[in-house]
PDB file of C-alpha atoms in Angstrom:
ATOM      1  CA  ASP A   1     -17.746 -77.664  11.108  1.00  0.00           C
ATOM      2  CA  THR A   2     -15.401 -75.498  13.172  1.00  0.00           C
ATOM      3  CA  GLY A   3     -16.821 -76.646  16.496  1.00  0.00           C
ATOM      4  CA  VAL A   4     -17.717 -73.159  17.754  1.00  0.00           C
ATOM      5  CA  SER A   5     -21.436 -72.906  18.467  1.00  0.00           C
ATOM      6  CA  GLN A   6     -23.600 -69.865  19.035  1.00  0.00           C
ATOM      7  CA  ASP A   7     -27.119 -69.509  20.317  1.00  0.00           C
ATOM      8  CA  PRO A   8     -29.558 -68.270  19.212  1.00  0.00           C
ATOM      9  CA  ARG A   9     -28.853 -68.210  15.497  1.00  0.00           C
ATOM     10  CA  HIS A  10     -31.437 -65.483  14.926  1.00  0.00           C
ATOM     11  CA  LYS A  11     -33.004 -62.911  17.228  1.00  0.00           C
ATOM     12  CA  ILE A  12     -35.660 -60.322  16.462  1.00  0.00           C
ATOM     13  CA  THR A  13     -36.335 -57.810  19.192  1.00  0.00           C
ATOM     14  CA  LYS A  14     -37.953 -54.450  19.705  1.00  0.00           C
ATOM     15  CA  ARG A  15     -35.942 -51.334  20.350  1.00  0.00           C
ATOM     16  CA  GLY A  16     -35.253 -50.898  24.035  1.00  0.00           C
ATOM     17  CA  GLN A  17     -35.263 -54.587  24.911  1.00  0.00           C
ATOM     18  CA  ASN A  18     -32.264 -56.461  26.296  1.00  0.00           C
ATOM     19  CA  VAL A  19     -30.795 -59.441  24.460  1.00  0.00           C
ATOM     20  CA  THR A  20     -28.164 -62.005  25.408  1.00  0.00           C
ATOM     21  CA  PHE A  21     -26.162 -64.234  23.102  1.00  0.00           C
ATOM     22  CA  ARG A  22     -24.126 -67.277  24.017  1.00  0.00           C
ATOM     23  CA  CYS A  23     -20.944 -68.680  22.488  1.00  0.00           C
ATOM     24  CA  ASP A  24     -19.439 -72.099  23.175  1.00  0.00           C
ATOM     25  CA  PRO A  25     -15.855 -72.226  21.890  1.00  0.00           C
ATOM     26  CA  ILE A  26     -13.876 -75.259  20.836  1.00  0.00           C
ATOM     27  CA  SER A  27     -13.172 -77.035  24.115  1.00  0.00           C
ATOM     28  CA  GLU A  28      -9.380 -76.727  24.316  1.00  0.00           C
ATOM     29  CA  HIS A  29      -9.295 -73.111  23.131  1.00  0.00           C
ATOM     30  CA  ASN A  30      -8.305 -70.565  25.773  1.00  0.00           C
ATOM     31  CA  ARG A  31      -8.930 -67.456  23.657  1.00  0.00           C
ATOM     32  CA  LEU A  32     -12.371 -66.157  22.718  1.00  0.00           C
ATOM     33  CA  TYR A  33     -13.261 -63.184  20.557  1.00  0.00           C
ATOM     34  CA  TRP A  34     -16.488 -61.373  19.717  1.00  0.00           C
ATOM     35  CA  TYR A  35     -16.885 -59.556  16.391  1.00  0.00           C
ATOM     36  CA  ARG A  36     -19.788 -57.712  14.780  1.00  0.00           C
ATOM     37  CA  GLN A  37     -20.524 -57.700  11.047  1.00  0.00           C
ATOM     38  CA  THR A  38     -22.939 -55.409   9.236  1.00  0.00           C
ATOM     39  CA  LEU A  39     -24.093 -55.767   5.653  1.00  0.00           C
ATOM     40  CA  GLY A  40     -21.366 -55.177   3.110  1.00  0.00           C
ATOM     41  CA  GLN A  41     -18.639 -54.901   5.713  1.00  0.00           C
ATOM     42  CA  GLY A  42     -16.064 -57.241   7.148  1.00  0.00           C
ATOM     43  CA  PRO A  43     -16.305 -58.305  10.787  1.00  0.00           C
ATOM     44  CA  GLU A  44     -15.191 -55.724  13.370  1.00  0.00           C
ATOM     45  CA  PHE A  45     -13.513 -56.664  16.644  1.00  0.00           C
ATOM     46  CA  LEU A  46     -15.560 -56.077  19.806  1.00  0.00           C
ATOM     47  CA  THR A  47     -13.808 -57.813  22.702  1.00  0.00           C
ATOM     48  CA  TYR A  48     -11.386 -60.574  23.666  1.00  0.00           C
ATOM     49  CA  PHE A  49     -10.992 -63.048  26.525  1.00  0.00           C
ATOM     50  CA  GLN A  50      -8.029 -65.118  27.506  1.00  0.00           C
ATOM     51  CA  ASN A  51      -9.475 -67.790  29.777  1.00  0.00           C
ATOM     52  CA  GLU A  52     -11.904 -65.871  32.009  1.00  0.00           C
ATOM     53  CA  ALA A  53     -10.122 -62.509  31.782  1.00  0.00           C
ATOM     54  CA  GLN A  54     -11.498 -59.857  29.434  1.00  0.00           C
ATOM     55  CA  LEU A  55      -8.275 -58.315  28.158  1.00  0.00           C
ATOM     56  CA  GLU A  56      -9.437 -55.885  25.507  1.00  0.00           C
ATOM     57  CA  LYS A  57     -12.597 -54.019  24.522  1.00  0.00           C
ATOM     58  CA  SER A  58     -13.116 -52.046  21.340  1.00  0.00           C
ATOM     59  CA  ARG A  59     -14.355 -48.479  21.372  1.00  0.00           C
ATOM     60  CA  LEU A  60     -17.300 -49.918  19.406  1.00  0.00           C
ATOM     61  CA  LEU A  61     -18.449 -51.576  22.622  1.00  0.00           C
ATOM     62  CA  SER A  62     -20.602 -48.932  24.272  1.00  0.00           C
ATOM     63  CA  ASP A  63     -21.725 -49.073  27.895  1.00  0.00           C
ATOM     64  CA  ARG A  64     -24.851 -50.926  26.749  1.00  0.00           C
ATOM     65  CA  PHE A  65     -22.726 -53.922  25.809  1.00  0.00           C
ATOM     66  CA  SER A  66     -21.269 -56.338  28.319  1.00  0.00           C
ATOM     67  CA  ALA A  67     -19.487 -59.631  27.818  1.00  0.00           C
ATOM     68  CA  GLU A  68     -18.524 -62.333  30.271  1.00  0.00           C
ATOM     69  CA  ARG A  69     -16.701 -65.615  30.274  1.00  0.00           C
ATOM     70  CA  PRO A  70     -17.198 -66.701  33.876  1.00  0.00           C
ATOM     71  CA  LYS A  71     -15.411 -70.044  33.921  1.00  0.00           C
ATOM     72  CA  GLY A  72     -13.157 -69.598  30.964  1.00  0.00           C
ATOM     73  CA  SER A  73     -15.394 -71.765  28.801  1.00  0.00           C
ATOM     74  CA  PHE A  74     -18.594 -70.347  27.251  1.00  0.00           C
ATOM     75  CA  SER A  75     -19.136 -66.615  26.877  1.00  0.00           C
ATOM     76  CA  THR A  76     -22.179 -64.366  26.833  1.00  0.00           C
ATOM     77  CA  LEU A  77     -22.660 -61.020  25.135  1.00  0.00           C
ATOM     78  CA  GLU A  78     -25.488 -58.867  26.436  1.00  0.00           C
ATOM     79  CA  ILE A  79     -26.873 -55.767  24.781  1.00  0.00           C
ATOM     80  CA  GLN A  80     -29.068 -53.582  26.963  1.00  0.00           C
ATOM     81  CA  ARG A  81     -31.650 -51.132  25.628  1.00  0.00           C
ATOM     82  CA  THR A  82     -31.137 -52.262  22.039  1.00  0.00           C
ATOM     83  CA  GLU A  83     -31.117 -49.701  19.240  1.00  0.00           C
ATOM     84  CA  GLN A  84     -31.791 -50.190  15.535  1.00  0.00           C
ATOM     85  CA  GLY A  85     -28.104 -49.584  14.869  1.00  0.00           C
ATOM     86  CA  ASP A  86     -27.298 -52.738  16.843  1.00  0.00           C
ATOM     87  CA  SER A  87     -28.792 -54.849  14.044  1.00  0.00           C
ATOM     88  CA  ALA A  88     -25.923 -56.971  12.766  1.00  0.00           C
ATOM     89  CA  MET A  89     -24.403 -60.445  12.774  1.00  0.00           C
ATOM     90  CA  TYR A  90     -22.558 -61.121  16.028  1.00  0.00           C
ATOM     91  CA  LEU A  91     -19.724 -63.581  15.500  1.00  0.00           C
ATOM     92  CA  CYS A  92     -17.767 -65.467  18.105  1.00  0.00           C
ATOM     93  CA  ALA A  93     -14.343 -66.952  17.389  1.00  0.00           C
ATOM     94  CA  SER A  94     -11.999 -69.068  19.450  1.00  0.00           C
ATOM     95  CA  SER A  95      -8.356 -69.996  19.226  1.00  0.00           C
ATOM     96  CA  ARG A  96      -5.511 -71.584  21.101  1.00  0.00           C
ATOM     97  CA  THR A  97      -2.466 -69.507  21.957  1.00  0.00           C
ATOM     98  CA  GLN A  98       0.011 -70.157  19.152  1.00  0.00           C
ATOM     99  CA  GLY A  99       1.738 -66.857  18.572  1.00  0.00           C
ATOM    100  CA  LEU A 100       1.009 -64.657  15.602  1.00  0.00           C
ATOM    101  CA  GLN A 101      -0.116 -67.386  13.207  1.00  0.00           C
ATOM    102  CA  GLU A 102      -2.832 -68.720  15.501  1.00  0.00           C
ATOM    103  CA  THR A 103      -6.034 -69.533  13.647  1.00  0.00           C
ATOM    104  CA  GLN A 104      -9.323 -68.128  14.841  1.00  0.00           C
ATOM    105  CA  TYR A 105     -12.288 -70.399  14.193  1.00  0.00           C
ATOM    106  CA  PHE A 106     -15.623 -68.684  13.842  1.00  0.00           C
ATOM    107  CA  GLY A 107     -19.031 -69.824  14.962  1.00  0.00           C
ATOM    108  CA  PRO A 108     -22.109 -69.519  12.717  1.00  0.00           C
ATOM    109  CA  GLY A 109     -23.068 -66.173  14.250  1.00  0.00           C
ATOM    110  CA  THR A 110     -26.187 -64.727  15.810  1.00  0.00           C
ATOM    111  CA  ARG A 111     -28.131 -62.506  13.446  1.00  0.00           C
ATOM    112  CA  LEU A 112     -29.835 -59.696  15.390  1.00  0.00           C
ATOM    113  CA  LEU A 113     -32.623 -57.542  14.017  1.00  0.00           C
ATOM    114  CA  VAL A 114     -33.851 -54.648  16.147  1.00  0.00           C
ATOM    115  CA  LEU A 115     -37.222 -53.290  15.064  1.00  0.00           C
TER     116      LEU A 115
ATOM    117  CA  ARG B   1      -8.384 -44.367   5.756  1.00  0.00           C
ATOM    118  CA  LYS B   2      -9.409 -47.938   6.555  1.00  0.00           C
ATOM    119  CA  GLU B   3      -6.743 -50.126   8.095  1.00  0.00           C
ATOM    120  CA  VAL B   4      -7.302 -52.851   5.472  1.00  0.00           C
ATOM    121  CA  GLU B   5      -8.588 -51.934   2.022  1.00  0.00           C
ATOM    122  CA  GLN B   6      -9.745 -54.147  -0.793  1.00  0.00           C
ATOM    123  CA  ASP B   7     -11.784 -53.765  -3.955  1.00  0.00           C
ATOM    124  CA  PRO B   8     -15.348 -54.851  -3.090  1.00  0.00           C
ATOM    125  CA  GLY B   9     -15.997 -56.158  -6.601  1.00  0.00           C
ATOM    126  CA  PRO B  10     -18.043 -57.958  -7.708  1.00  0.00           C
ATOM    127  CA  PHE B  11     -15.698 -59.941  -9.901  1.00  0.00           C
ATOM    128  CA  ASN B  12     -17.707 -61.912 -12.448  1.00  0.00           C
ATOM    129  CA  VAL B  13     -15.527 -64.510 -14.149  1.00  0.00           C
ATOM    130  CA  PRO B  14     -16.181 -67.610 -16.272  1.00  0.00           C
ATOM    131  CA  GLU B  15     -15.306 -71.060 -15.014  1.00  0.00           C
ATOM    132  CA  GLY B  16     -11.667 -71.848 -15.594  1.00  0.00           C
ATOM    133  CA  ALA B  17     -10.528 -68.237 -15.432  1.00  0.00           C
ATOM    134  CA  THR B  18      -7.699 -66.948 -13.299  1.00  0.00           C
ATOM    135  CA  VAL B  19      -8.644 -64.146 -10.945  1.00  0.00           C
ATOM    136  CA  ALA B  20      -6.533 -61.999  -8.647  1.00  0.00           C
ATOM    137  CA  PHE B  21      -7.550 -60.038  -5.571  1.00  0.00           C
ATOM    138  CA  ASN B  22      -5.471 -57.301  -4.027  1.00  0.00           C
ATOM    139  CA  CYS B  23      -5.433 -55.759  -0.610  1.00  0.00           C
ATOM    140  CA  THR B  24      -3.447 -53.032   1.131  1.00  0.00           C
ATOM    141  CA  TYR B  25      -2.932 -52.467   4.831  1.00  0.00           C
ATOM    142  CA  SER B  26      -1.965 -49.265   6.559  1.00  0.00           C
ATOM    143  CA  ASN B  27       0.000 -50.333   9.626  1.00  0.00           C
ATOM    144  CA  SER B  28       3.550 -51.302   8.796  1.00  0.00           C
ATOM    145  CA  ALA B  29       3.867 -52.991  12.208  1.00  0.00           C
ATOM    146  CA  SER B  30       1.330 -55.683  11.224  1.00  0.00           C
ATOM    147  CA  GLN B  31       2.891 -59.081  11.573  1.00  0.00           C
ATOM    148  CA  SER B  32       0.558 -61.726  10.209  1.00  0.00           C
ATOM    149  CA  PHE B  33      -1.846 -61.911   7.340  1.00  0.00           C
ATOM    150  CA  PHE B  34      -4.639 -64.164   6.168  1.00  0.00           C
ATOM    151  CA  TRP B  35      -7.279 -64.692   3.527  1.00  0.00           C
ATOM    152  CA  TYR B  36     -10.666 -65.820   4.820  1.00  0.00           C
ATOM    153  CA  ARG B  37     -13.565 -66.980   2.676  1.00  0.00           C
ATOM    154  CA  GLN B  38     -17.163 -66.165   3.570  1.00  0.00           C
ATOM    155  CA  ASP B  39     -20.150 -67.729   1.857  1.00  0.00           C
ATOM    156  CA  CYS B  40     -23.450 -65.865   1.795  1.00  0.00           C
ATOM    157  CA  ARG B  41     -24.969 -65.661   5.300  1.00  0.00           C
ATOM    158  CA  LYS B  42     -22.258 -67.922   6.749  1.00  0.00           C
ATOM    159  CA  GLU B  43     -19.290 -67.371   9.022  1.00  0.00           C
ATOM    160  CA  PRO B  44     -15.790 -66.557   7.728  1.00  0.00           C
ATOM    161  CA  LYS B  45     -13.494 -69.543   7.305  1.00  0.00           C
ATOM    162  CA  LEU B  46      -9.731 -69.458   7.013  1.00  0.00           C
ATOM    163  CA  LEU B  47      -8.629 -70.019   3.414  1.00  0.00           C
ATOM    164  CA  MET B  48      -4.915 -69.571   3.933  1.00  0.00           C
ATOM    165  CA  SER B  49      -2.280 -67.717   5.867  1.00  0.00           C
ATOM    166  CA  VAL B  50       0.019 -65.428   3.901  1.00  0.00           C
ATOM    167  CA  TYR B  51       3.774 -65.678   4.366  1.00  0.00           C
ATOM    168  CA  SER B  52       6.509 -63.307   3.237  1.00  0.00           C
ATOM    169  CA  SER B  53       7.930 -65.886   0.873  1.00  0.00           C
ATOM    170  CA  GLY B  54       4.576 -66.450  -0.770  1.00  0.00           C
ATOM    171  CA  ASN B  55       2.654 -69.672  -0.435  1.00  0.00           C
ATOM    172  CA  GLU B  56       0.492 -71.913  -2.533  1.00  0.00           C
ATOM    173  CA  ASP B  57      -2.320 -74.315  -1.715  1.00  0.00           C
ATOM    174  CA  GLY B  58      -3.596 -76.113  -4.774  1.00  0.00           C
ATOM    175  CA  ARG B  59      -5.191 -73.551  -7.077  1.00  0.00           C
ATOM    176  CA  PHE B  60      -4.659 -70.726  -4.578  1.00  0.00           C
ATOM    177  CA  THR B  61      -1.524 -68.608  -4.292  1.00  0.00           C
ATOM    178  CA  ALA B  62      -1.037 -65.860  -1.725  1.00  0.00           C
ATOM    179  CA  GLN B  63       1.703 -63.248  -1.756  1.00  0.00           C
ATOM    180  CA  LEU B  64       2.826 -60.565   0.653  1.00  0.00           C
ATOM    181  CA  ASN B  65       4.862 -57.467  -0.138  1.00  0.00           C
ATOM    182  CA  ARG B  66       5.830 -55.860   3.164  1.00  0.00           C
ATOM    183  CA  ALA B  67       7.574 -52.895   1.548  1.00  0.00           C
ATOM    184  CA  SER B  68       4.393 -51.939  -0.329  1.00  0.00           C
ATOM    185  CA  GLN B  69       2.068 -53.223   2.428  1.00  0.00           C
ATOM    186  CA  TYR B  70       0.238 -55.223  -0.186  1.00  0.00           C
ATOM    187  CA  ILE B  71      -1.313 -58.694  -0.088  1.00  0.00           C
ATOM    188  CA  SER B  72      -2.654 -60.667  -3.025  1.00  0.00           C
ATOM    189  CA  LEU B  73      -4.621 -63.827  -3.679  1.00  0.00           C
ATOM    190  CA  LEU B  74      -4.577 -65.618  -7.034  1.00  0.00           C
ATOM    191  CA  ILE B  75      -7.148 -68.267  -7.893  1.00  0.00           C
ATOM    192  CA  ARG B  76      -6.385 -70.402 -10.919  1.00  0.00           C
ATOM    193  CA  ASP B  77      -8.876 -72.537 -12.879  1.00  0.00           C
ATOM    194  CA  SER B  78     -11.792 -71.059 -10.949  1.00  0.00           C
ATOM    195  CA  LYS B  79     -14.734 -73.313 -10.091  1.00  0.00           C
ATOM    196  CA  LEU B  80     -18.379 -72.489  -9.500  1.00  0.00           C
ATOM    197  CA  SER B  81     -17.796 -73.457  -5.867  1.00  0.00           C
ATOM    198  CA  ASP B  82     -15.231 -70.647  -5.521  1.00  0.00           C
ATOM    199  CA  SER B  83     -18.075 -68.114  -5.619  1.00  0.00           C
ATOM    200  CA  ALA B  84     -17.922 -66.338  -2.264  1.00  0.00           C
ATOM    201  CA  THR B  85     -16.626 -63.208  -0.571  1.00  0.00           C
ATOM    202  CA  TYR B  86     -12.880 -63.192   0.037  1.00  0.00           C
ATOM    203  CA  LEU B  87     -11.771 -61.257   3.098  1.00  0.00           C
ATOM    204  CA  CYS B  88      -8.277 -59.858   3.468  1.00  0.00           C
ATOM    205  CA  VAL B  89      -7.301 -60.026   7.137  1.00  0.00           C
ATOM    206  CA  VAL B  90      -4.464 -58.543   9.157  1.00  0.00           C
ATOM    207  CA  ASN B  91      -3.527 -59.468  12.712  1.00  0.00           C
ATOM    208  CA  SER B  92      -3.230 -56.256  14.667  1.00  0.00           C
ATOM    209  CA  SER B  93      -1.471 -57.551  17.748  1.00  0.00           C
ATOM    210  CA  TYR B  94       1.752 -55.640  16.996  1.00  0.00           C
ATOM    211  CA  GLY B  95       3.480 -57.874  19.518  1.00  0.00           C
ATOM    212  CA  GLY B  96       0.830 -57.391  22.199  1.00  0.00           C
ATOM    213  CA  ALA B  97      -1.387 -59.942  23.838  1.00  0.00           C
ATOM    214  CA  THR B  98      -4.483 -59.647  21.673  1.00  0.00           C
ATOM    215  CA  ASN B  99      -4.442 -61.282  18.274  1.00  0.00           C
ATOM    216  CA  LYS B 100      -7.491 -59.382  17.120  1.00  0.00           C
ATOM    217  CA  LEU B 101      -8.135 -59.570  13.420  1.00  0.00           C
ATOM    218  CA  ILE B 102      -8.735 -56.535  11.216  1.00  0.00           C
ATOM    219  CA  PHE B 103     -10.858 -57.413   8.191  1.00  0.00           C
ATOM    220  CA  GLY B 104     -11.218 -55.704   4.855  1.00  0.00           C
ATOM    221  CA  THR B 105     -14.705 -55.241   3.471  1.00  0.00           C
ATOM    222  CA  GLY B 106     -14.318 -58.322   1.293  1.00  0.00           C
ATOM    223  CA  THR B 107     -14.252 -58.908  -2.446  1.00  0.00           C
ATOM    224  CA  LEU B 108     -17.231 -60.699  -3.946  1.00  0.00           C
ATOM    225  CA  LEU B 109     -16.401 -63.341  -6.549  1.00  0.00           C
ATOM    226  CA  ALA B 110     -19.077 -64.815  -8.806  1.00  0.00           C
ATOM    227  CA  VAL B 111     -17.907 -67.634 -11.079  1.00  0.00           C
ATOM    228  CA  GLN B 112     -20.240 -68.093 -14.026  1.00  0.00           C
ATOM    229  CA  PRO B 113     -20.866 -71.403 -15.836  1.00  0.00           C
TER     230      PRO B 113
END
C-alpha cells in the first residue's frame, strides 16, 4: 500500500447535490495533488497544495469545485451542484519535495457517479 | 494535439513474449518522465522513472530520446501478472514549483496464457 487514503471510496449522488471527498496523504509528505480520471483516459491534474497553500488550479476546476488543506495535512475536495459530467474517479496523490524526480504516490481514489 | 500521446492498444501477447510501448510528448521543455502501471479499477502506481541514459529494472527497460521527444518501455518475458494499463507520464513543471504530472491515455496490455 502507498499509504495515501481517500474517503469515501464510492459515492453515488443526484444531479445538483453537493459532495465532499477527503484525502489523507502520507504523513511526512508536504505536497498534495488532486487528479480526475474518466473512463479510457489518463488522470488529469486538478489542483496542487504545498503544505496548506493551494499553489495551482487547473482550468478544469470550475467555480463549482473547491479544495482545501487547512492544516497542511489532510485535504478535502468539494463539488457543488454536481453535474453528470462530474462522474469520474477522483485521485489524490502526495509527495515529498525532491526536485524533478519526486515520486507521487496515489490513493485508491473516490469513484463518483452523478445520476 | 495531446501533450502526451500513446497507442491505446490493446496489446494481446502470449506469455513469454517481448512487448514494446511507445509514447511521444509535445513540450520539449519537459524535464522528467515516468511509466506508471494501473490495474483495472485501481490507482496508478509508479513502475519506473525514465532517464536519458536509459534504465533497466529486471524485465523492464525504459528509454528516452529527447531529440525525438519519444519514450519507450520494453517488457521482456511477459507474465500474466503484467496485464494492466501502462501510462506514459511527463512532469510538466518546466522548472516551476508544481510537479504536476501529465498522463497519456494509457496502453492496455493483456498477456494470454
